[in-house]
Amino acid sequence: MGSLFRSEEMCLAQLYLQSEAAFACVSELGELGLAQFRDLNPDVNAFQRKFVNEVRRCDDMERKLRFLEKEVKKDNLAIDDTGENPPAPLPREMIDMENKFDKLETEMKSVNSNQEALKKNFLELTELKHILRKTQQFFEQAALYQQDQETHVPQQYDDETPLIASEFSRSFNRFGFVAGVLMRDKISAFERVIWRACRGNVFLRYTEIEAELEDPHTGDKVNKYVFIVFFQGDQLKSRIKKICTGFRATLYPCPETPQERREIALGVMTRIEDLQTVLNQTADHRRMVLSQVALNIRVWLIKVRKIKAIYHTLNLFNKCLIAECWCPVVDIDRIQLALRRGTELSGSSVPSIMQQMQTKENPPTYNQTDKFTSGFQAIIDAFGVSNYREVNPAPFTIITFPFLFAVMFGDMGHGLLMFLFALYLVLKENRYMKHKPEDEIFKMMFDGRYLILLMGLFSIYTGFLYNECFSRSINIFGTSWNVRAMNFTDNDVFLATNPVVTLDPNKPGVFRGYPYFYGIDPIWQSAENKITVQNSYKMKNAVLMGFAQMIFGLSLAFCNRRHFKDKLTLYCELLPQLLFLCALIGYLCMCILYKWSVWTVAQSNTAPSLLIGLIDMYMLTDPKSNNRVPLYTGQYQVQIFLVIVTVLCVPWMFLSKPYILYKRSKQKKGVQHNRLWYTCLDSQSDDDVAILHHENNDANYGKQEPESLLIIMLISQFDMSEVIIYQAIHTIEFCLSCISHTASYLRLWALSLAHSELSEVLWSMVMHTGLATSGTSGAILSFFVFWFFSSLTVSILLVMEGLSAFLHAIRLHWVEFQSKFYKGEGYIFSPFSFTLI
Amino acid sequence: LNFVFFIYFAVNTSGFLEGLVRGFKNGLSKEDYRHLTQCDTLEDLKLHLQGTGYGHFLANEPSPLTVSVIDEKLREKLVIEFEYIRNHAYKDLATFLDFIKYSYMIDNIILLITGTLHQRQLSELLPKCHPLGIFDQMETVTIASTTADLYNAILVDSPLAPFFKECISEEDLNEMNIEIIRNTLYKAYLEAFYDWCQQKGGATADVMCEILAFEADRRSIIITINSFGTELTKEDRAKLYPRRGKLYPDGLLELSKADEYEAVKRVSELYAEYKPLFDGTGNNPGDKTLEDKFFEHEVTLNVNSFMQQFQYGVFYSYVKLKEQECRNIIWIAECIAQRHRAKIDSYIPIM
């Protein structure tokens, strides 16, 4: 295992693969997932690559599998998921697989077409059945009317319906009619068209088929109408038939006499029954085939995808199957082992060779993570992937991030809730790992579960320090203050008139002389000036923590410089930066600590203000001259010295590096011509080696060469103005940022204040009203108020406040901390791995 | 005030859809075309198209591929995208999108009537109809034998009815007639569309009127050129010219008198926009035909319409550009399938 501190050491390696063994080797590497292959033919089209035919075959197999999968899903069969991870099959098995899939597909298709034909037949019969039944109704109604007409007064022709009905029933035989079935949504358009086209000389009746019918082609349920059109004459008949085909209505022959209709209906019924049995048999057969498929389809899909991925990777290799890949140095043995395994598997006698190469290119950044660290690494990578071998802030973030968060979120109760939530996620981890959560927000929380766990834990800790639990304090160790020692008597006039009393720590007995054992004294909970006291304390704390983190950042930069052997920057940039920061902010921090530890309660009235002190320091005024009490003796002299150091640091930062660079370039200038040629030759010989490695493969390497020469020449041209501008920007930025970043750390105080005030408000405005009411009504009120209180606590204090504290913590890390040392211009290592597909 | 209008447009009408269309529009680059023309087989073409915005639209097609399958799938993709937009549009935009559909409806009707005249089966004709132009009554046009019949029985309910009023007559349908119907319909359609855009005003009018005016002029010119050597009289011909283009009124008057190609050219060259289109055209191999030039000009206009925001022109242009792109792909595919590589480069590039 590599360390989290820096990214893994990477190397560029060349693989010489035997053509027989290449497939197996790449397959093994894919299982291992430790090598990132480089595309050696970027100029070649996708379809001109070597293994394009194999990729295409895989595509085809995938298509067949997708087809089968769709069929399986159509039948609602469960796809077997055993979690098994089959290895990629050998290329010779591919033909078997292809044959198998091909057979299955054709079988499936024939079953489908059979079924479709049968269903179509079935549909036609059912439609015919419905037509017969419905038309029967039409005819019966007509007959009924006829009877009506005959039994009643025969001259009743004034009403329209009986007119048509009687007319139509009387002249039954003179009219031709067409019966058919039509989609429901087309019926109104159909009616209109038929009316217009035949100029009203037809009679149309239609009614809905109650049962839904199944479209044999798509399998959808559709609603249809039965219609019957009566007309006179052959011309109209052909015209109506044309319209019917236009609307895709299906016409069925319908005999005219009731007897014939009944006979046909009987025939249709028996045929439908026969067909139903055949249909059932087909469906059974289909189900059988599909259940076989469902058992295996997942494994097949994985296999095909693996083959496809392997060929895709092989396409990245050059024509002689020489591959270039980045891999971590520590894992070279494992890669070589995998290669050997691959060679053995393929039965090839010639081993595959792996060889490290020298390169000038920037290797990818590869930070090994596990489920615990991945969340923290993700926060860092979201800002920028670190440069190769740069100090990785992630391991420090594991502690500092939850800590800074907790400083802003300090409350035992809220922290505990957060901790329990994260604990639940962690404990149920395996279940959620298997069934990936769908919800995006939940997924995000799940990915950061360890982060949330630590945040909750640290919040409990800081809440304990702040002595706050849902904004209430707990008196565990006994407060250090004693009200009785103030000697108030029961009928004191002062107590009766004043609701507020002042506890004077200088009075003997009122303050015990040593502070509350741990954290903030609970008596402050009831103090009027709680906020003022806490503000001062939290503000100073924020500055201290900010300074500590910034200094830590600078020391990481120190590590970076040492690692990259950049002495110039170390002495001409880092050192003055460190001094500058210490003299400016470090001194302030020292003053804070000094004042806390040396100045006691008794002197608190005369204690000097640190802010005024800081201003005086830069105004270069002696505190004594303004009749102010000095913090310590000799303060003026020390301050003068520090101011001088601070001021001196600025030109040091600004000028020294450009000057030395200028000197160096001037030294070179004398021998520039020689030098230049030298570098050219140098690089050429280097590249020659590379070309030898590449053999005859790469035209583009040859192409790159003049460019790389040009770049070397350009680099050797020293541009003074650019260096100065660059340095000036950096100097100004650093000096300003020292102050602004320190000020920025005050957000620790601000958010913590906001959080505690908000929870205080929530308690006193909501929960307190419930608890203050006495009697039964108070109990009931408390019950309801509690729900209100708890939901507000979760939604506002936990979720919203938590989110804002989280964002501020991120900002403090990204901007204030990482800007001191982190470049973040690398690119991530993305190995070829089967787990990702 | 403009700002308020933009917000109104974005929120109330079609901000979402416009964004969508701009996303859909992203088509093939020059590089893509170059790669496509290098393909040896249709399988190569499919493989390459997978890497572009077309994605896996052919993934479920079994090999061997045919050009017609590609064509069908391309069209299907366009239709799905368009219908998606249409289903989300309302108010003015819906009307606008329907206008786009009408031109396809006209094409479909004419196709069906011509097909029936030539005794083709309906089932044979239907797959050839453009799916954007399908409407309920469409398939019954085969029963009509005169235009009046056609209108009274079938089209009176369809959205095309208003365009049809001008060409009602009791004459039997024959080939000549159908051409006249087609052009009259188109004329009415273009004029209605143009007027609608004009009345809509704003940037939509700026962009669309430009495009539609060109469309109208193109039709006038093509009608004139095609009419040489047919029975069409000059008076009848003059009736077919859409009267919304830049040629209207003087140019059209001149055009109606023309009786040879040179005359048409003379008329058109009086207009700055059309002069370059006639320059360098010819029927010699290597020359671009006038139609290609027209297509190129149309593409430029449509591409320009994407330069303006908050207007409906982008929807029209999107459909037209996608169509052109599909035509290009089909052209290249045909060339590959028929091993006729000499002309593979004469697709119309979309810049």
CSV table of C-alpha atoms in Angstrom, one decimal, chain A residues 401-685:
chain,number,residue,atom,x,y,z
A,401,PHE,CA,-12.1,19.2,7.9
A,402,PRO,CA,-14.4,17.7,10.5
A,403,PHE,CA,-12.7,19.8,13.1
A,404,LEU,CA,-13.3,23.1,11.4
A,405,PHE,CA,-16.8,22.0,10.6
A,406,ALA,CA,-17.4,21.2,14.3
A,407,VAL,CA,-16.0,24.6,15.4
A,408,MET,CA,-18.9,26.1,13.4
A,409,PHE,CA,-21.4,23.5,14.4
A,410,GLY,CA,-20.6,22.9,18.0
A,411,ASP,CA,-23.5,21.4,19.8
A,412,MET,CA,-23.6,18.1,21.5
A,413,GLY,CA,-27.2,17.3,20.7
A,414,HIS,CA,-27.0,18.2,17.0
A,415,GLY,CA,-23.6,16.4,16.7
A,416,LEU,CA,-25.0,13.3,18.3
A,417,LEU,CA,-27.9,13.2,15.8
A,418,MET,CA,-25.6,13.7,12.9
A,419,PHE,CA,-23.3,11.0,14.3
A,420,LEU,CA,-26.1,8.5,14.7
A,421,PHE,CA,-27.3,9.1,11.2
A,422,ALA,CA,-23.9,8.5,9.7
A,423,LEU,CA,-23.5,5.5,12.0
A,424,TYR,CA,-26.6,4.0,10.5
A,425,LEU,CA,-25.3,4.5,7.0
A,426,VAL,CA,-22.0,3.0,8.0
A,427,LEU,CA,-23.6,-0.1,9.6
A,428,LYS,CA,-26.0,-0.6,6.7
A,429,GLU,CA,-23.1,0.0,4.3
A,430,ASN,CA,-23.1,-3.5,2.8
A,431,ARG,CA,-26.8,-3.4,2.0
A,432,TYR,CA,-26.6,-0.1,0.3
A,433,MET,CA,-23.4,-1.1,-1.6
A,434,LYS,CA,-25.3,-3.9,-3.2
A,435,HIS,CA,-28.4,-2.0,-4.1
A,436,LYS,CA,-27.0,1.4,-5.2
A,437,PRO,CA,-29.3,4.1,-3.9
A,438,GLU,CA,-31.2,5.8,-6.7
A,439,ASP,CA,-31.7,9.2,-5.1
A,440,GLU,CA,-28.9,11.5,-5.9
A,441,ILE,CA,-28.9,13.4,-2.7
A,442,PHE,CA,-29.0,10.3,-0.6
A,443,LYS,CA,-26.2,8.8,-2.7
A,444,MET,CA,-24.1,11.9,-2.0
A,445,MET,CA,-24.6,11.5,1.7
A,446,PHE,CA,-23.9,7.8,1.5
A,447,ASP,CA,-20.6,8.4,-0.3
A,448,GLY,CA,-19.6,10.9,2.4
A,449,ARG,CA,-20.8,8.7,5.3
A,450,TYR,CA,-17.4,8.6,7.0
A,451,LEU,CA,-17.0,12.3,6.6
A,452,ILE,CA,-20.4,12.9,8.3
A,453,LEU,CA,-19.5,10.4,11.0
A,454,LEU,CA,-16.4,12.3,11.9
A,455,MET,CA,-18.2,15.6,11.6
A,456,GLY,CA,-20.8,14.4,14.1
A,457,LEU,CA,-18.1,13.1,16.4
A,458,PHE,CA,-16.2,16.3,16.4
A,459,SER,CA,-19.3,18.3,16.8
A,460,ILE,CA,-20.1,16.4,20.0
A,461,TYR,CA,-16.6,17.3,21.2
A,462,THR,CA,-16.8,21.0,20.4
A,463,GLY,CA,-20.3,21.1,21.8
A,464,PHE,CA,-18.9,19.7,25.0
A,465,LEU,CA,-16.3,22.5,24.9
A,466,TYR,CA,-18.9,25.1,24.3
A,467,ASN,CA,-21.1,23.3,26.8
A,468,GLU,CA,-24.1,23.3,24.6
A,469,CYS,CA,-26.7,20.6,24.1
A,470,PHE,CA,-29.6,21.9,22.0
A,471,SER,CA,-28.4,25.3,23.3
A,472,ARG,CA,-28.7,24.2,26.9
A,473,SER,CA,-25.7,23.9,29.2
A,474,ILE,CA,-25.0,21.0,31.5
A,475,ASN,CA,-23.4,21.5,34.9
A,476,ILE,CA,-21.3,18.3,35.3
A,477,PHE,CA,-18.3,19.4,37.2
A,478,GLY,CA,-19.8,22.1,39.3
A,479,THR,CA,-19.5,25.7,38.4
A,480,SER,CA,-16.6,27.8,39.7
A,481,TRP,CA,-18.8,30.7,40.6
A,482,ASN,CA,-20.7,31.1,43.8
A,483,VAL,CA,-23.6,33.5,44.1
A,484,ARG,CA,-24.0,33.1,47.8
A,485,ALA,CA,-20.6,34.6,48.4
A,486,MET,CA,-22.0,37.9,47.2
A,487,ASN,CA,-23.7,38.1,50.6
A,488,PHE,CA,-27.2,39.0,49.4
A,489,THR,CA,-29.7,38.7,52.2
A,490,ASP,CA,-33.3,37.6,51.6
A,491,ASN,CA,-34.9,41.0,51.9
A,492,ASP,CA,-32.2,43.0,50.3
A,493,VAL,CA,-33.5,46.2,48.7
A,494,PHE,CA,-30.9,45.8,45.9
A,495,LEU,CA,-32.2,42.4,44.9
A,496,ALA,CA,-35.8,43.5,45.0
A,497,THR,CA,-35.3,46.4,42.7
A,498,ASN,CA,-32.7,45.0,40.3
A,499,PRO,CA,-33.5,41.9,38.2
A,500,VAL,CA,-29.9,41.6,37.2
A,501,VAL,CA,-26.9,41.2,39.6
A,502,THR,CA,-23.3,41.4,38.8
A,503,LEU,CA,-21.0,38.7,40.2
A,504,ASP,CA,-17.7,40.3,41.0
A,505,PRO,CA,-14.9,37.7,40.7
A,506,ASN,CA,-12.6,39.9,42.8
A,507,LYS,CA,-14.8,39.5,45.8
A,508,PRO,CA,-13.4,36.6,47.9
A,509,GLY,CA,-15.4,33.4,47.5
A,510,VAL,CA,-17.4,34.4,44.4
A,511,PHE,CA,-14.9,32.8,42.0
A,512,ARG,CA,-13.2,29.7,43.2
A,513,GLY,CA,-9.9,30.7,41.8
A,514,TYR,CA,-9.6,27.9,39.2
A,515,PRO,CA,-11.8,27.6,36.1
A,516,TYR,CA,-14.5,25.1,35.3
A,517,PHE,CA,-12.9,21.7,34.9
A,518,TYR,CA,-13.5,21.3,31.1
A,519,GLY,CA,-15.2,23.6,28.6
A,520,ILE,CA,-17.2,26.7,29.3
A,521,ASP,CA,-18.7,27.3,32.7
A,522,PRO,CA,-22.4,26.5,32.7
A,523,ILE,CA,-23.1,29.7,34.7
A,524,TRP,CA,-22.7,31.7,31.5
A,525,GLN,CA,-25.9,30.2,30.3
A,526,SER,CA,-27.8,32.5,32.6
A,527,ALA,CA,-25.5,35.5,32.2
A,528,GLU,CA,-26.5,38.6,30.4
A,529,ASN,CA,-23.1,39.1,28.8
A,530,LYS,CA,-22.8,35.6,27.6
A,531,ILE,CA,-22.5,36.6,24.0
A,532,THR,CA,-19.9,39.2,24.6
A,533,VAL,CA,-17.7,36.9,26.5
A,534,GLN,CA,-18.1,34.0,24.0
A,535,ASN,CA,-17.5,36.3,21.1
A,536,SER,CA,-14.2,37.4,22.4
A,537,TYR,CA,-13.2,33.9,23.2
A,538,LYS,CA,-14.4,32.4,19.9
A,539,MET,CA,-12.9,35.2,17.8
A,540,LYS,CA,-9.5,34.7,19.4
A,541,ASN,CA,-9.8,31.0,18.9
A,542,ALA,CA,-10.6,31.4,15.2
A,543,VAL,CA,-7.5,33.5,14.7
A,544,LEU,CA,-5.4,30.9,16.5
A,545,MET,CA,-6.7,28.1,14.5
A,546,GLY,CA,-6.4,30.0,11.3
A,547,PHE,CA,-2.8,30.8,12.0
A,548,ALA,CA,-2.1,27.2,12.9
A,549,GLN,CA,-3.6,25.9,9.7
A,550,MET,CA,-1.8,28.5,7.5
A,551,ILE,CA,1.5,27.8,9.1
A,552,PHE,CA,0.9,24.1,8.6
A,553,GLY,CA,0.1,24.8,4.9
A,554,LEU,CA,3.4,26.7,4.6
A,555,SER,CA,5.3,23.8,6.1
A,556,LEU,CA,3.7,21.5,3.6
A,557,ALA,CA,5.0,23.8,0.9
A,558,PHE,CA,8.3,23.4,2.5
A,559,CYS,CA,8.0,19.6,2.1
A,560,ASN,CA,7.1,20.1,-1.5
A,561,ARG,CA,10.1,22.3,-2.2
A,562,ARG,CA,12.4,19.8,-0.5
A,563,HIS,CA,10.9,17.0,-2.5
A,564,PHE,CA,11.3,18.7,-5.8
A,565,LYS,CA,14.7,20.0,-4.8
A,566,ASP,CA,13.8,23.6,-5.5
A,567,LYS,CA,16.2,25.4,-3.2
A,568,LEU,CA,15.8,28.7,-4.9
A,569,THR,CA,12.1,28.9,-4.1
A,570,LEU,CA,12.7,27.5,-0.7
A,571,TYR,CA,15.0,30.3,0.4
A,572,CYS,CA,13.8,33.2,-1.7
A,573,GLU,CA,10.1,32.7,-1.4
A,574,LEU,CA,9.1,30.3,1.3
A,575,LEU,CA,11.4,31.5,4.0
A,576,PRO,CA,10.4,35.2,3.8
A,577,GLN,CA,6.8,34.1,3.6
A,578,LEU,CA,7.1,32.1,6.8
A,579,LEU,CA,8.8,35.0,8.5
A,580,PHE,CA,6.2,37.5,7.3
A,581,LEU,CA,3.3,35.4,8.5
A,582,CYS,CA,4.9,34.7,11.9
A,583,ALA,CA,5.8,38.3,12.4
A,584,LEU,CA,2.4,39.6,11.5
A,585,ILE,CA,-0.2,37.0,12.6
A,586,GLY,CA,2.1,34.8,14.7
A,587,TYR,CA,2.9,37.7,17.0
A,588,LEU,CA,-0.8,38.5,17.4
A,589,CYS,CA,-1.5,34.8,18.4
A,590,MET,CA,1.4,34.9,20.8
A,591,CYS,CA,-0.1,38.0,22.4
A,592,ILE,CA,-3.5,36.3,22.7
A,593,LEU,CA,-2.0,33.3,24.4
A,594,TYR,CA,0.2,35.5,26.7
A,595,LYS,CA,-2.8,37.6,27.7
A,596,TRP,CA,-4.9,34.5,28.5
A,597,SER,CA,-2.2,32.9,30.6
A,598,VAL,CA,-0.6,35.8,32.4
A,599,TRP,CA,-3.3,38.3,33.0
A,600,THR,CA,-5.6,37.2,35.9
A,601,VAL,CA,-9.1,38.1,37.0
A,602,ALA,CA,-7.8,40.7,39.4
A,603,GLN,CA,-6.1,42.6,36.7
A,604,SER,CA,-9.0,42.3,34.2
A,605,ASN,CA,-10.0,45.9,34.6
A,606,THR,CA,-6.6,47.2,33.5
A,607,ALA,CA,-5.8,44.7,30.8
A,608,PRO,CA,-4.7,46.3,27.5
A,609,SER,CA,-6.7,45.8,24.3
A,610,LEU,CA,-5.0,43.6,21.8
A,611,LEU,CA,-6.5,45.4,18.8
A,612,ILE,CA,-5.3,48.8,20.0
A,613,GLY,CA,-1.9,47.1,20.6
A,614,LEU,CA,-1.8,45.8,17.1
A,615,ILE,CA,-2.6,49.2,15.6
A,616,ASP,CA,0.0,50.9,17.8
A,617,MET,CA,2.6,48.4,16.7
A,618,TYR,CA,2.2,49.4,13.1
A,619,MET,CA,1.9,53.1,14.0
A,620,LEU,CA,5.2,52.6,15.7
A,621,THR,CA,4.0,54.3,18.8
A,622,ASP,CA,5.2,53.4,22.3
A,623,PRO,CA,2.2,52.2,24.4
A,624,LYS,CA,3.7,54.1,27.4
A,625,SER,CA,3.6,57.4,25.5
A,626,ASN,CA,-0.2,57.1,25.3
A,627,ASN,CA,-0.5,56.2,29.0
A,628,ARG,CA,-1.5,52.7,28.1
A,629,VAL,CA,-0.5,49.7,30.1
A,630,PRO,CA,2.0,47.5,28.1
A,631,LEU,CA,1.2,43.8,27.7
A,632,TYR,CA,4.7,43.0,28.9
A,633,THR,CA,7.9,44.8,29.5
A,634,GLY,CA,10.0,45.5,26.4
A,635,GLN,CA,6.9,45.3,24.2
A,636,TYR,CA,7.9,48.4,22.2
A,637,GLN,CA,11.3,47.1,21.3
A,638,VAL,CA,10.1,43.7,20.3
A,639,GLN,CA,7.4,45.3,18.1
A,640,ILE,CA,9.7,47.6,16.4
A,641,PHE,CA,12.0,44.7,15.5
A,642,LEU,CA,9.0,42.6,14.2
A,643,VAL,CA,7.8,45.5,12.0
A,644,ILE,CA,11.3,45.8,10.5
A,645,VAL,CA,11.4,42.1,9.8
A,646,THR,CA,7.9,42.2,8.2
A,647,VAL,CA,8.9,45.1,6.0
A,648,LEU,CA,12.2,43.5,5.0
A,649,CYS,CA,10.5,40.3,4.0
A,650,VAL,CA,8.6,42.0,1.2
A,651,PRO,CA,11.6,43.0,-1.0
A,652,TRP,CA,13.2,39.7,-0.1
A,653,MET,CA,10.2,37.8,-1.5
A,654,PHE,CA,9.9,40.1,-4.5
A,655,LEU,CA,13.5,40.7,-5.7
A,656,SER,CA,15.7,37.9,-4.7
A,657,LYS,CA,14.3,35.2,-6.9
A,658,PRO,CA,14.3,37.2,-10.1
A,659,TYR,CA,17.7,38.5,-9.4
A,660,ILE,CA,19.2,35.1,-9.0
A,661,LEU,CA,17.5,33.9,-12.1
A,662,TYR,CA,18.8,36.8,-13.9
A,663,LYS,CA,22.3,36.1,-12.7
A,664,ARG,CA,22.1,32.5,-13.8
A,665,SER,CA,20.9,33.4,-17.2
A,666,LYS,CA,23.7,35.9,-17.6
A,667,GLN,CA,26.2,33.3,-16.8
A,668,LYS,CA,24.8,31.1,-19.4
A,669,LYS,CA,24.7,33.8,-22.0
A,670,GLY,CA,28.4,33.8,-22.5
A,671,VAL,CA,28.3,30.2,-23.7
A,672,GLN,CA,24.8,30.4,-25.1
A,673,HIS,CA,25.6,29.2,-28.5
A,674,ASN,CA,27.4,26.2,-27.4
A,675,ARG,CA,24.9,25.6,-24.7
A,676,LEU,CA,22.0,25.7,-27.1
A,677,TRP,CA,23.5,23.3,-29.4
A,678,TYR,CA,24.4,21.2,-26.5
A,679,THR,CA,20.8,21.1,-25.3
A,680,CYS,CA,19.6,20.3,-28.7
A,681,LEU,CA,22.0,17.4,-29.1
A,682,ASP,CA,21.2,16.3,-25.6
A,683,SER,CA,17.5,16.2,-26.2
A,684,GLN,CA,18.0,14.6,-29.6
A,685,SER,CA,20.0,11.7,-28.2
